[in-house]
Coordinates of C-alpha atoms in Angstrom, one line a residue:
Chain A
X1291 CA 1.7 25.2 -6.9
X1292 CA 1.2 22.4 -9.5
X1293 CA 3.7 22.9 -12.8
X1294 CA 3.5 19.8 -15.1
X1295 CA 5.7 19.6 -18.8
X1296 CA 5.7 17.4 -20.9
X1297 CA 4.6 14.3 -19.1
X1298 CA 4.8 11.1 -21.0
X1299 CA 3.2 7.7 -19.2
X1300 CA 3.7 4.4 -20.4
X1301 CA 2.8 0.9 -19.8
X1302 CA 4.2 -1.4 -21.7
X1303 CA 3.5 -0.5 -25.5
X1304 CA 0.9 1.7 -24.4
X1305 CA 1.2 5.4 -24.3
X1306 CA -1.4 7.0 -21.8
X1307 CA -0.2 10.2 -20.9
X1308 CA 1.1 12.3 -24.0
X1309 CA 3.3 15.0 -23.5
X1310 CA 0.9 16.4 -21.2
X1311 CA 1.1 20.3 -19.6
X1312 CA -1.1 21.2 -16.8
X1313 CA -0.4 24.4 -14.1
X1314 CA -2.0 24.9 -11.1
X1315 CA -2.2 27.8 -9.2
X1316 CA -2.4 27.9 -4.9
X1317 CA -5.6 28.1 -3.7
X1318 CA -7.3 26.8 -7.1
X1319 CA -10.3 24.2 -7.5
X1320 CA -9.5 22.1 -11.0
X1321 CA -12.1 19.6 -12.1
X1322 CA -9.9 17.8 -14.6
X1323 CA -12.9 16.3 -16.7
X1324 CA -12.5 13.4 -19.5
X1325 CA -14.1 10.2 -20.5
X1326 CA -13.3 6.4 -19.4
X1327 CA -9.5 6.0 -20.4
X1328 CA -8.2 9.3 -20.8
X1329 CA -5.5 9.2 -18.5
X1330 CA -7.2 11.0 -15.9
X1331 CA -6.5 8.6 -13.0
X1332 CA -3.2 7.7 -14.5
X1333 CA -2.1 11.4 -14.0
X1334 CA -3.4 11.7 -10.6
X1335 CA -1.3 9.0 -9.4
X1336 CA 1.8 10.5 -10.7
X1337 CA 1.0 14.3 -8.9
X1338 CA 0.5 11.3 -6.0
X1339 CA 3.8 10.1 -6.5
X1340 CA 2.4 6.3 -6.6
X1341 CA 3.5 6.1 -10.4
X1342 CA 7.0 7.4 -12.0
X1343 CA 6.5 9.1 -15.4
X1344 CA 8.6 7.9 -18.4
X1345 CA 9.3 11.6 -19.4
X1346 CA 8.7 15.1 -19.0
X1347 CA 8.9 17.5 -15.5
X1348 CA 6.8 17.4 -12.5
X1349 CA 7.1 20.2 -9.4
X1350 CA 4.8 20.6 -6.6
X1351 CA 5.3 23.1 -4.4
X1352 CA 8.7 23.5 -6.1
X1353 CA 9.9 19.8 -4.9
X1354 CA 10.5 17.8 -8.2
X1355 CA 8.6 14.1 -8.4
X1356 CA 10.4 11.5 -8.4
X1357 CA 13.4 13.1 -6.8
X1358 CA 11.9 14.5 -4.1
X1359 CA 9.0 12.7 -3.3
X1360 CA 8.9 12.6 0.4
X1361 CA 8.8 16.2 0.7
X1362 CA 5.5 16.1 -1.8
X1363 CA 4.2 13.6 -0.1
X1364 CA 4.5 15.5 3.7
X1365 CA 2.1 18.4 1.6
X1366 CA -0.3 16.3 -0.5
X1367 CA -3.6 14.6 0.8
X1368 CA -5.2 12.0 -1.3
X1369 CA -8.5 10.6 -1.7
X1370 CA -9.5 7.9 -4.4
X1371 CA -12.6 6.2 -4.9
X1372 CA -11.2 3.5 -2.9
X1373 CA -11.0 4.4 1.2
X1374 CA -7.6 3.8 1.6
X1375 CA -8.6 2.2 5.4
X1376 CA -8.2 -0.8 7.3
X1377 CA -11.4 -2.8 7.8
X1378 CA -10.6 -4.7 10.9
X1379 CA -10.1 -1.0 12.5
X1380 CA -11.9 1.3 13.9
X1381 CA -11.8 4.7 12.8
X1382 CA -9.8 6.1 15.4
X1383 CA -7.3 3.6 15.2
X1384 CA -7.1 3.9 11.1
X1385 CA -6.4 7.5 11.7
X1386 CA -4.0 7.0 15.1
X1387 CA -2.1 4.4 12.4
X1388 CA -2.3 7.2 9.8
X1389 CA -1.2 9.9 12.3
X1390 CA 2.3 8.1 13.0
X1391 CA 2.9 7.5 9.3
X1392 CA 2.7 11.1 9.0
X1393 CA 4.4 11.9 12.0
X1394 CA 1.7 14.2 13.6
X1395 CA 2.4 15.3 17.2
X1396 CA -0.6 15.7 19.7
X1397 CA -2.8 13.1 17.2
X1398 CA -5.1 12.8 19.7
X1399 CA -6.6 16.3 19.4
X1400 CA -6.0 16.4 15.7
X1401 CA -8.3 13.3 15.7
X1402 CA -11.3 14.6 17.3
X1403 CA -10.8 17.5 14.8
X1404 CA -10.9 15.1 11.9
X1405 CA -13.5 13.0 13.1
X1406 CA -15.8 16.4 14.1
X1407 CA -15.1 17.7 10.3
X1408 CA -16.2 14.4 8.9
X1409 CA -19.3 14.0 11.4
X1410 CA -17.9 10.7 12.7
X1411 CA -17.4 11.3 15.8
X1412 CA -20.7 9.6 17.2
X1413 CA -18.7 6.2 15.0
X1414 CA -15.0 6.8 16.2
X1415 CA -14.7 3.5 17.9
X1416 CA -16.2 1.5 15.4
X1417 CA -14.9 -0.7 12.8
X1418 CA -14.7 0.5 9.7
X1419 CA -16.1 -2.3 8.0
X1420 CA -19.1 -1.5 9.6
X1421 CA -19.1 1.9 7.6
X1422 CA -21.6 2.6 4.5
X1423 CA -19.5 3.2 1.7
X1424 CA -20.5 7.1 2.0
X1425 CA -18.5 6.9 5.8
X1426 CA -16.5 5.3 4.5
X1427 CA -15.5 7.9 1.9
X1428 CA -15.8 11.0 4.5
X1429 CA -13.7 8.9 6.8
X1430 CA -11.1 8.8 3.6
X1431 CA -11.2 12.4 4.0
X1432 CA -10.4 12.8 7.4
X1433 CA -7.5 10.5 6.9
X1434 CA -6.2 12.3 3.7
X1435 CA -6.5 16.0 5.7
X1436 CA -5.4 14.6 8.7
X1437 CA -1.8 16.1 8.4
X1438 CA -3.2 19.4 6.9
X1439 CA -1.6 19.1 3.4
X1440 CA -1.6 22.4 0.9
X1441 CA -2.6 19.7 -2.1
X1442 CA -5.5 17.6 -1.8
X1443 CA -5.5 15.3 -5.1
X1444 CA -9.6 13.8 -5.2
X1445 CA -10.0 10.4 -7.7
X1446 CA -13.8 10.4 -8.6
X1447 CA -14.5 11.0 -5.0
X1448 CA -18.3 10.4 -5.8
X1449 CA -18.2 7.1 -7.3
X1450 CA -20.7 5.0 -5.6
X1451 CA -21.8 7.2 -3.1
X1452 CA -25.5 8.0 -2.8
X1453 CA -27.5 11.0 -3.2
X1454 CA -26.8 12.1 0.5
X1455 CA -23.5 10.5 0.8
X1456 CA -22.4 12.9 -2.3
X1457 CA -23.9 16.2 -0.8
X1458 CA -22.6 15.9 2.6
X1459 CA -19.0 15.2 0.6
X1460 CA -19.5 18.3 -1.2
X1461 CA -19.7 20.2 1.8
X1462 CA -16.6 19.0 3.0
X1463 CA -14.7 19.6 -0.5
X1464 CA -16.0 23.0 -0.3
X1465 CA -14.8 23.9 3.9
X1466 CA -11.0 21.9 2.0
X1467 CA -11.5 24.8 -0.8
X1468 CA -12.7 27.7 1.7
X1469 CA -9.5 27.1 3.7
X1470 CA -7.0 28.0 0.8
X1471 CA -6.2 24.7 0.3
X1472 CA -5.2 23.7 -4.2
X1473 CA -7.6 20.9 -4.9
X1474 CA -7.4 18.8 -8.2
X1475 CA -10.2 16.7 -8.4
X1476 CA -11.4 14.1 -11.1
X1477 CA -15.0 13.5 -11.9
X1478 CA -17.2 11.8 -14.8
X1479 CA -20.2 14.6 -12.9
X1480 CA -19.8 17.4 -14.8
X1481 CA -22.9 19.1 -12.7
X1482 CA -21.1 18.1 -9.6
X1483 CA -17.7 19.3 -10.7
X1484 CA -19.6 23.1 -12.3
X1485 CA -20.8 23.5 -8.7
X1486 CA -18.0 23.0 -6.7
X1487 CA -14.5 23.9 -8.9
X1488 CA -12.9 27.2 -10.1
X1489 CA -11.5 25.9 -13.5
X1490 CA -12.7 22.8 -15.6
X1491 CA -9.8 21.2 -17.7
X1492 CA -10.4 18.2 -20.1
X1493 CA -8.0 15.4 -20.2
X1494 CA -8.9 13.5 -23.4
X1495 CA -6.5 11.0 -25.0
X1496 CA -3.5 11.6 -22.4
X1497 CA -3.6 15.3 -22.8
X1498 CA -5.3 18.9 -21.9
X1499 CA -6.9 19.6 -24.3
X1500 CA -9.2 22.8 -22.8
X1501 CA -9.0 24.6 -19.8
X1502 CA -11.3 26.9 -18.8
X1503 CA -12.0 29.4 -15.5
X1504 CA -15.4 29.2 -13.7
X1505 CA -16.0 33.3 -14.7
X1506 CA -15.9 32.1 -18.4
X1507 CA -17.6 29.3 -18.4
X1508 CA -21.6 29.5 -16.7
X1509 CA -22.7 26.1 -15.2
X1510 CA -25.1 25.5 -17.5
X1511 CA -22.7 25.2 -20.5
X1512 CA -20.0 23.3 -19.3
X1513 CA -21.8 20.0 -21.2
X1514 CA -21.0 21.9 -24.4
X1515 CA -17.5 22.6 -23.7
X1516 CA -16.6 19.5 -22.4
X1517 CA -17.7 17.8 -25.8
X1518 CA -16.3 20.2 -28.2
X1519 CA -13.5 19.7 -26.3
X1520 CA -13.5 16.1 -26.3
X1521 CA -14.8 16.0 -30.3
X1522 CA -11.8 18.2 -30.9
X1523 CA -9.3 16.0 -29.4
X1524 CA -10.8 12.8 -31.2
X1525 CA -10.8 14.4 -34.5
X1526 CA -7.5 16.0 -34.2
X1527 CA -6.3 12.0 -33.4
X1528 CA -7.8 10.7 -36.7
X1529 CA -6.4 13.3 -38.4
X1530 CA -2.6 13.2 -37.0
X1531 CA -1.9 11.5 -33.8
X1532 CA 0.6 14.2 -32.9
X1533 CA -0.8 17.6 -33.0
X1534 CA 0.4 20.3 -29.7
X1535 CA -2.1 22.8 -31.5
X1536 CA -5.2 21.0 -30.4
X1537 CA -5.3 22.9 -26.9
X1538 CA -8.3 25.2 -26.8
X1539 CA -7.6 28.3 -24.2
X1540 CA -10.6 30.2 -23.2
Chain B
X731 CA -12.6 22.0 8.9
X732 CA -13.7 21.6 12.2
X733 CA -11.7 24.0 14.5
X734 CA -8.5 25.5 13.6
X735 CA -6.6 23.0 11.4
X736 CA -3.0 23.0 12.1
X737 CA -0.2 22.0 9.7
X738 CA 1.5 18.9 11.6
X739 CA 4.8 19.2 9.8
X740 CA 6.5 21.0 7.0
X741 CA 8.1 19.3 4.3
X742 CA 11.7 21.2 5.5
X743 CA 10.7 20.0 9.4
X744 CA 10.5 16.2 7.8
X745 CA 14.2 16.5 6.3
X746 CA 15.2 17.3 9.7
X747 CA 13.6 15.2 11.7
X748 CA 15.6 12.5 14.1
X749 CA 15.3 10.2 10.8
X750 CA 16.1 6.8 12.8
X751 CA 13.5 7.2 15.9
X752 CA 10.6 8.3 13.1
X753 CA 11.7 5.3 11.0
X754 CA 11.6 3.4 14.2
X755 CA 8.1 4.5 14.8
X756 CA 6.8 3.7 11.2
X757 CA 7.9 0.2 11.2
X758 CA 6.1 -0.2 14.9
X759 CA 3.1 1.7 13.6
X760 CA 2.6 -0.9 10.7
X761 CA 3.4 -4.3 12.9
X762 CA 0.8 -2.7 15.5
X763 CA -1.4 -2.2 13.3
X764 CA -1.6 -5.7 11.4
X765 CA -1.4 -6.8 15.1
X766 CA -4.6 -4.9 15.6
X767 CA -5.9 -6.0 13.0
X768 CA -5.4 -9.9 13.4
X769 CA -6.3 -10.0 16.6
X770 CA -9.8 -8.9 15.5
X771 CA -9.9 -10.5 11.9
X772 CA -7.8 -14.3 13.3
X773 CA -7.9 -15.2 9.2
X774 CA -4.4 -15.3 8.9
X775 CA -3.2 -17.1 11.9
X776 CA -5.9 -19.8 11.9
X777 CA -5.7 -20.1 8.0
X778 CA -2.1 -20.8 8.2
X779 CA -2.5 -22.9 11.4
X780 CA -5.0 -24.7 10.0
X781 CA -2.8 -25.5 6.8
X782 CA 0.2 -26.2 8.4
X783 CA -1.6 -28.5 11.1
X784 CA -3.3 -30.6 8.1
X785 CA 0.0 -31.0 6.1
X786 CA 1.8 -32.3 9.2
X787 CA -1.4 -34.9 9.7
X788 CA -0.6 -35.7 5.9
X789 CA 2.9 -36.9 6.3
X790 CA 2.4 -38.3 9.6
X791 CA -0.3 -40.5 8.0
X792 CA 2.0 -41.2 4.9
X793 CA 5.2 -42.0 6.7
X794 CA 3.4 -44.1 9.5
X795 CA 4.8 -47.7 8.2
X796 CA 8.4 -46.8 8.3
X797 CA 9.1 -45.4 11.7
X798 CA 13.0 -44.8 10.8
X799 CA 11.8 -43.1 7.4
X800 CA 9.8 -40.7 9.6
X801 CA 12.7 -39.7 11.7
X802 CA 14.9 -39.5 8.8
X803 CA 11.8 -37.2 6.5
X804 CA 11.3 -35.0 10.2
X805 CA 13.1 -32.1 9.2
X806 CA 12.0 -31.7 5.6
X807 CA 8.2 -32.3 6.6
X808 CA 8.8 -29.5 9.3
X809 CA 10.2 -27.1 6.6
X810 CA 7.4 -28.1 4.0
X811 CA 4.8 -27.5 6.1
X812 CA 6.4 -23.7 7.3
X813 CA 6.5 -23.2 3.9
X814 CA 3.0 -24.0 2.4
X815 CA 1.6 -22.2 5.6
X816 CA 4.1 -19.0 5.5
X817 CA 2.9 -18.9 1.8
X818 CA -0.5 -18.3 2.6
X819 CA 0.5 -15.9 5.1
X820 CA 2.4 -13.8 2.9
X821 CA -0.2 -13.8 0.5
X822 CA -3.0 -12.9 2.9
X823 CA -0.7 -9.8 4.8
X824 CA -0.5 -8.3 1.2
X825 CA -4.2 -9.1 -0.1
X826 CA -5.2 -7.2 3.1
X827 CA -3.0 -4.0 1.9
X828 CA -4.3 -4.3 -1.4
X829 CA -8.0 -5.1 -0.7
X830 CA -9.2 -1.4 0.3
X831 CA -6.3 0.3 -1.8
X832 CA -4.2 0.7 1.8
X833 CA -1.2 -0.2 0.1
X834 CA -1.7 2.9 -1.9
X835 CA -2.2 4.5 1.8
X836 CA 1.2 3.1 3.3
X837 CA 3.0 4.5 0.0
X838 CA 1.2 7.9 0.0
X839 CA 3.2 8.3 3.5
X840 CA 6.2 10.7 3.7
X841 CA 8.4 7.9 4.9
X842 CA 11.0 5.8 3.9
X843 CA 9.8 2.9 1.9
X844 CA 12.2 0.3 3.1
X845 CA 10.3 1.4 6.3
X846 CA 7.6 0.2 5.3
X847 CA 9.1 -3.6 4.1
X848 CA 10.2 -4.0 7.6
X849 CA 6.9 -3.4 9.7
X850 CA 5.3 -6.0 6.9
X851 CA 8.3 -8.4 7.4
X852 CA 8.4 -8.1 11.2
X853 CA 5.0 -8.5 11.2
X854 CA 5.0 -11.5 8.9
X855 CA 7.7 -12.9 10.9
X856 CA 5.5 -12.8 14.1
X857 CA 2.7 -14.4 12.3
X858 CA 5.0 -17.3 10.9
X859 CA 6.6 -17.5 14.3
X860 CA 3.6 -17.7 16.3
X861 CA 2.5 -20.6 13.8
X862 CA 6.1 -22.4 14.4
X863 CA 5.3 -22.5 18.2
X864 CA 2.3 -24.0 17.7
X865 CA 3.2 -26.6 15.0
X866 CA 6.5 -27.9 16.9
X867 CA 5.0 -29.1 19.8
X868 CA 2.2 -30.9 18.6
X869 CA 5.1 -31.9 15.6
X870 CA 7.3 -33.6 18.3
X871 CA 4.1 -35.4 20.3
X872 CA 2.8 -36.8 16.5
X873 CA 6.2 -38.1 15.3
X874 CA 7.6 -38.9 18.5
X875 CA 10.8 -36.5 18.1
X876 CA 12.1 -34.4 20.2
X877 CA 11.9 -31.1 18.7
X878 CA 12.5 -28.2 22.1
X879 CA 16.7 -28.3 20.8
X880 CA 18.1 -24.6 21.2
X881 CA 19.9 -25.2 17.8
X882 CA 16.6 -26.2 16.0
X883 CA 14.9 -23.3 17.6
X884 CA 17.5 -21.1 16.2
X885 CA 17.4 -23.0 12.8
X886 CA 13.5 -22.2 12.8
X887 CA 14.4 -18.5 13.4
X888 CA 16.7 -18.0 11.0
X889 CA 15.1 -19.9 8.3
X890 CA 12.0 -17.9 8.8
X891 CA 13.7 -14.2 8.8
X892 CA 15.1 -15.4 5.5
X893 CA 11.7 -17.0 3.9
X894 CA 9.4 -13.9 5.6
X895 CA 12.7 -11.4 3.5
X896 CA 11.9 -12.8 0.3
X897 CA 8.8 -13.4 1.0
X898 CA 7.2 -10.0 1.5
X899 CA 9.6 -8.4 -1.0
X900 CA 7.8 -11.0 -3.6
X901 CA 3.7 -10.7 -2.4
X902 CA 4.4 -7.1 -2.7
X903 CA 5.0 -7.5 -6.1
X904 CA 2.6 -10.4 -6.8
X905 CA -0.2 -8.4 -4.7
X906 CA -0.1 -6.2 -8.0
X907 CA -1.1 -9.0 -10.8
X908 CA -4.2 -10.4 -11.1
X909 CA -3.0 -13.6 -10.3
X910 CA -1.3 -13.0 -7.3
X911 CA -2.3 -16.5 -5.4
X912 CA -0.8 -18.5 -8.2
X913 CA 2.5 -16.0 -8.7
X914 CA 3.8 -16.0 -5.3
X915 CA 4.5 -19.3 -4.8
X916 CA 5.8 -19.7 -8.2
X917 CA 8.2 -16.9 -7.5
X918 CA 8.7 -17.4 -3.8
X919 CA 9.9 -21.4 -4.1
X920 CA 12.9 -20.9 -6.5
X921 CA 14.5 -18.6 -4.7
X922 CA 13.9 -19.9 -1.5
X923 CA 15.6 -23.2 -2.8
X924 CA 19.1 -22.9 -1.2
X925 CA 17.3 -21.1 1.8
X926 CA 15.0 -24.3 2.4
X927 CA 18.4 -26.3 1.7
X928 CA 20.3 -25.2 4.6
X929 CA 17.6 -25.3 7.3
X930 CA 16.8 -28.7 6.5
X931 CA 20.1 -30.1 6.7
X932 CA 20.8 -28.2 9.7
X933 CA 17.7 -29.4 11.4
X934 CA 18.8 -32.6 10.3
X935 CA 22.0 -32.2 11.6
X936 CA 20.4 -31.3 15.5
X937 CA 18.1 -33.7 15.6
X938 CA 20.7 -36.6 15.0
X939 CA 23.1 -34.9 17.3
X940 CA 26.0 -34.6 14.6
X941 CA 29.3 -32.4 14.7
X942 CA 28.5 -28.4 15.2
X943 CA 31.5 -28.2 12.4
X944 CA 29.1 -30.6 10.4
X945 CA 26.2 -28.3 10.9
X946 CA 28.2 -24.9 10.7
X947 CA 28.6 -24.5 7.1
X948 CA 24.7 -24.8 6.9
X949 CA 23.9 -22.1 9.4
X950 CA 26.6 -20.0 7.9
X951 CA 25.1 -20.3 4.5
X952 CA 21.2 -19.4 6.3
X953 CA 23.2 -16.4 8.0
X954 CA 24.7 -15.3 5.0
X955 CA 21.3 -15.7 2.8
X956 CA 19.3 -13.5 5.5
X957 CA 21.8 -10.7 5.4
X958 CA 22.0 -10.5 1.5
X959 CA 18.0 -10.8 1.1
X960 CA 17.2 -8.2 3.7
X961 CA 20.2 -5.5 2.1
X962 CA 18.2 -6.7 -1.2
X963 CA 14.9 -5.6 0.0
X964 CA 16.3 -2.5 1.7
X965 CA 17.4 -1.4 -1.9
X966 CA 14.4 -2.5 -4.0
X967 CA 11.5 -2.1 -2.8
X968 CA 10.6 1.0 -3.5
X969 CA 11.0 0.2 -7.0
X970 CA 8.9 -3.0 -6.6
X971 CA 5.6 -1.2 -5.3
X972 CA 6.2 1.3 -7.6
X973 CA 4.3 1.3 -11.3

């Protein structure tokens, strides 16, 4: 679903993404894991077609980015850890607005879906900027499924949400996984991400540097992998910046 | 997720789709919605009202000894004023998009982007005009100058399609520095130089009642300035709002 080769990112003098490779499969859950600055973001936002890479290939769904970016952009649903919605309107309106910039016929009844899946429903005429930050980010999610994408890219969907807030946005990540739908997901929680993903890559330095399947890897050690993985990648740097054989396949 | 979801469109359904009545729809969708959005919010219009109203009360106060002076300054205190206040505007219309990341929203759309440059430029356009039939009335009591001339009005109108072109197609790219407030002016006023040059001297020329061939090459030159600035946008734009 998600073929990536090669993928070079610069900005200005600064090299973020480094010949990265990353393969999705449909249907899969990847937690792509790494510290502050690893390119994590950065890499989401090209899949998102919101950036243009300096090199290297990117497909999804077959459709090649940048080339063919509307037609990723009709199957990908995106949620960062900023809403993406319009203070000043209510939540029905922000996903009416949303509807027509997808093109979405009936979007009234696709509405009350959205709004039912999110448990807004009770809030639908009110302004967002009324919204905690925690309805705010379900109300994110109802805009970015709204048109029913196969992709749903998530940007440290947590980030600032509280204890409930996160729970109740887990549930919804996992009804988006339960439905067949390829999620890519960011996260710093590596005990959120070991709950609710099927494969954990690490991103460190503007590459993969690990990947591994949920059935390999049990919950409980995924703190362990994640720093080898990320020790690995930092010593590899000191020794050579350039070194393709640091990938660790488990 | 809440009853059966349903796919709304396929990517192969979006290539074929009646492309000019969707793009149609995309630029209404995004003036409705900063419609919507003002109407609940009023910080743009009465910011820029508010300028514009204060700089006219400026130069009405600083040209009040010289009564000939005045009439002779009317039409480039008009266009300084539309321009201080449009500047705020234009800032505030992108700051909005930026503010919760909805600019990242718009982009993440499967739609033309020039599609999306138009519903912000129409929309900034309504704005600025709403502000311009404000500001010339209470402009034409304060310096005693009849201002309700069909010429001037058109002046006014295409003076602002012109400044609102540039205008948006810069705050979309100053929206993304850190010092977007400062920037956009500083970009905006350059270019807008020959722009600002023409109205004035054709609002010059119909408020002293000269030749239309003396007032022609002016409104040929504001013509011509719109046409190349919105092809200009049309082309670019996606490349502006694009890292």
């Amino acid at each position: 679903m998600i073929e990536v080769r090669g993928l070079v990112k610069r900005f200005g003098l600064k090299t973020v993404l480094k010949d990265l490779d990353f393969q999705v499969q449909a249907g899969e859950f990847v937690a792509l894991l790494g510290p502050n600055g690893a390119g994590k973001t950065t890499f989401l936002r090209i899949l998102a077609s919101l950036s243009r890479p300096a090199m290297g290939e990117v497909r999804i769904a077959g459709y090649r980015l940048p080339q063919q970016a509307a037609a990723v952009r009709h199957i990908l649903g995106v949620v960062s850890h900023q809403p993406l919605l319009y203070g000043d309107l209510t939540a029905e309106e922000n996903l009416r607005f949303y509807g027509k910039m997808y093109g979405i016929g009936a979007p009234e009844k696709r509405i009350g879906e959205v709004l039912d899946l999110v448990g807004l429903s009770l809030r639908r005429r009110d302004l967002v900027r009324t919204f905690s930050r925690g309805m705010q980010q379900r109300l994110a999610i109802g805009r970015a499924v709204l048109h029913d994408p196969e992709v749903m890219l998530f940007d440290e969907p947590h980030t600032g949400l509280d204890q409930d807030a996160s729970v109740m946005l887990d549930g919804v990540l996992r009804e988006v996984a339960a439905r067949g739908r390829t999620v890519v997901m960011t996260s710093h929680d590596l005990a959120r991400a070991g709950d609710l993903a099927s494969r954990f890559d690490v991103i460190s330095r503007g590459k993969v540097v690990a990947s591994v399947g949920r059935a390999e890897m049990p919950a409980a050690k995924l703190l362990d992998f994640y720093r080898a993985s990320i020790s690995i990648r930092e010593d590899a740097a000191r020794v050579s910046s350039e070194q393709p054989s640091s990938r660790i396949r488990m | 997720m809440g009853g059966e979801v349903k796919i709304a469109t396929s990517p192969s359904k979006a290539v074929i789709r009646k492309p000019t009545s969707f793009y149609l729809r995309t630029v209404w969708a995004i003036v409705w919605k900063d419609l919507a959005a003002e109407l609940r919010s009023r910080e743009l219009l009465t910011s820029m009202l508010v300028f514009a109203l204060l700089v006219i009360l400026i130069f009405n106060f600083a040209l009040e000894l010289d009564p000939r002076a005045r009439f002779n300054a009317a039409s480039g205190v008009l266009w300084v004023t539309f321009a201080f206040a449009g500047t705020l505007g234009l800032n505030r219309s992108m700051a909005m998009e930026k503010d919760r990341g909805c600019l990242d929203g718009l982009l993440l759309a499967p739609v033309d982007r020039s599609a999306i440059f138009f519903g912000k430029a129409l929309s900034n356009l309504f704005f600025m005009l709403i502000v311009e039939a404000i500001v010339l009335p209470i402009y034409s009591l304060l310096y005693n100058i009849n201002l309700f001339n069909p010429g001037l009005i058109a002046v006014v109108l295409l003076g602002s399609i012109g400044y609102v072109a540039v205008g948006t197609l810069l705050a979309s790219m100053a929206v993304q520095t850190r010092t977007r407030d400062v920037l956009l002016p500083i970009l905006l006023f350059p270019i807008v130089i020959p722009l600002f040059i023409a109205a004035v001297k054709a609002s010059a020329g119909f408020l002293q009642s000269l030749e239309m061939s003396e007032i022609w090459p002016w409104l040929n030159l504001l013509i011509v300035y719109d046409l190349i600035f919105l092809a200009v946008a049309f082309m670019v734009f996606d490349y502006v709002v694009e890292e």
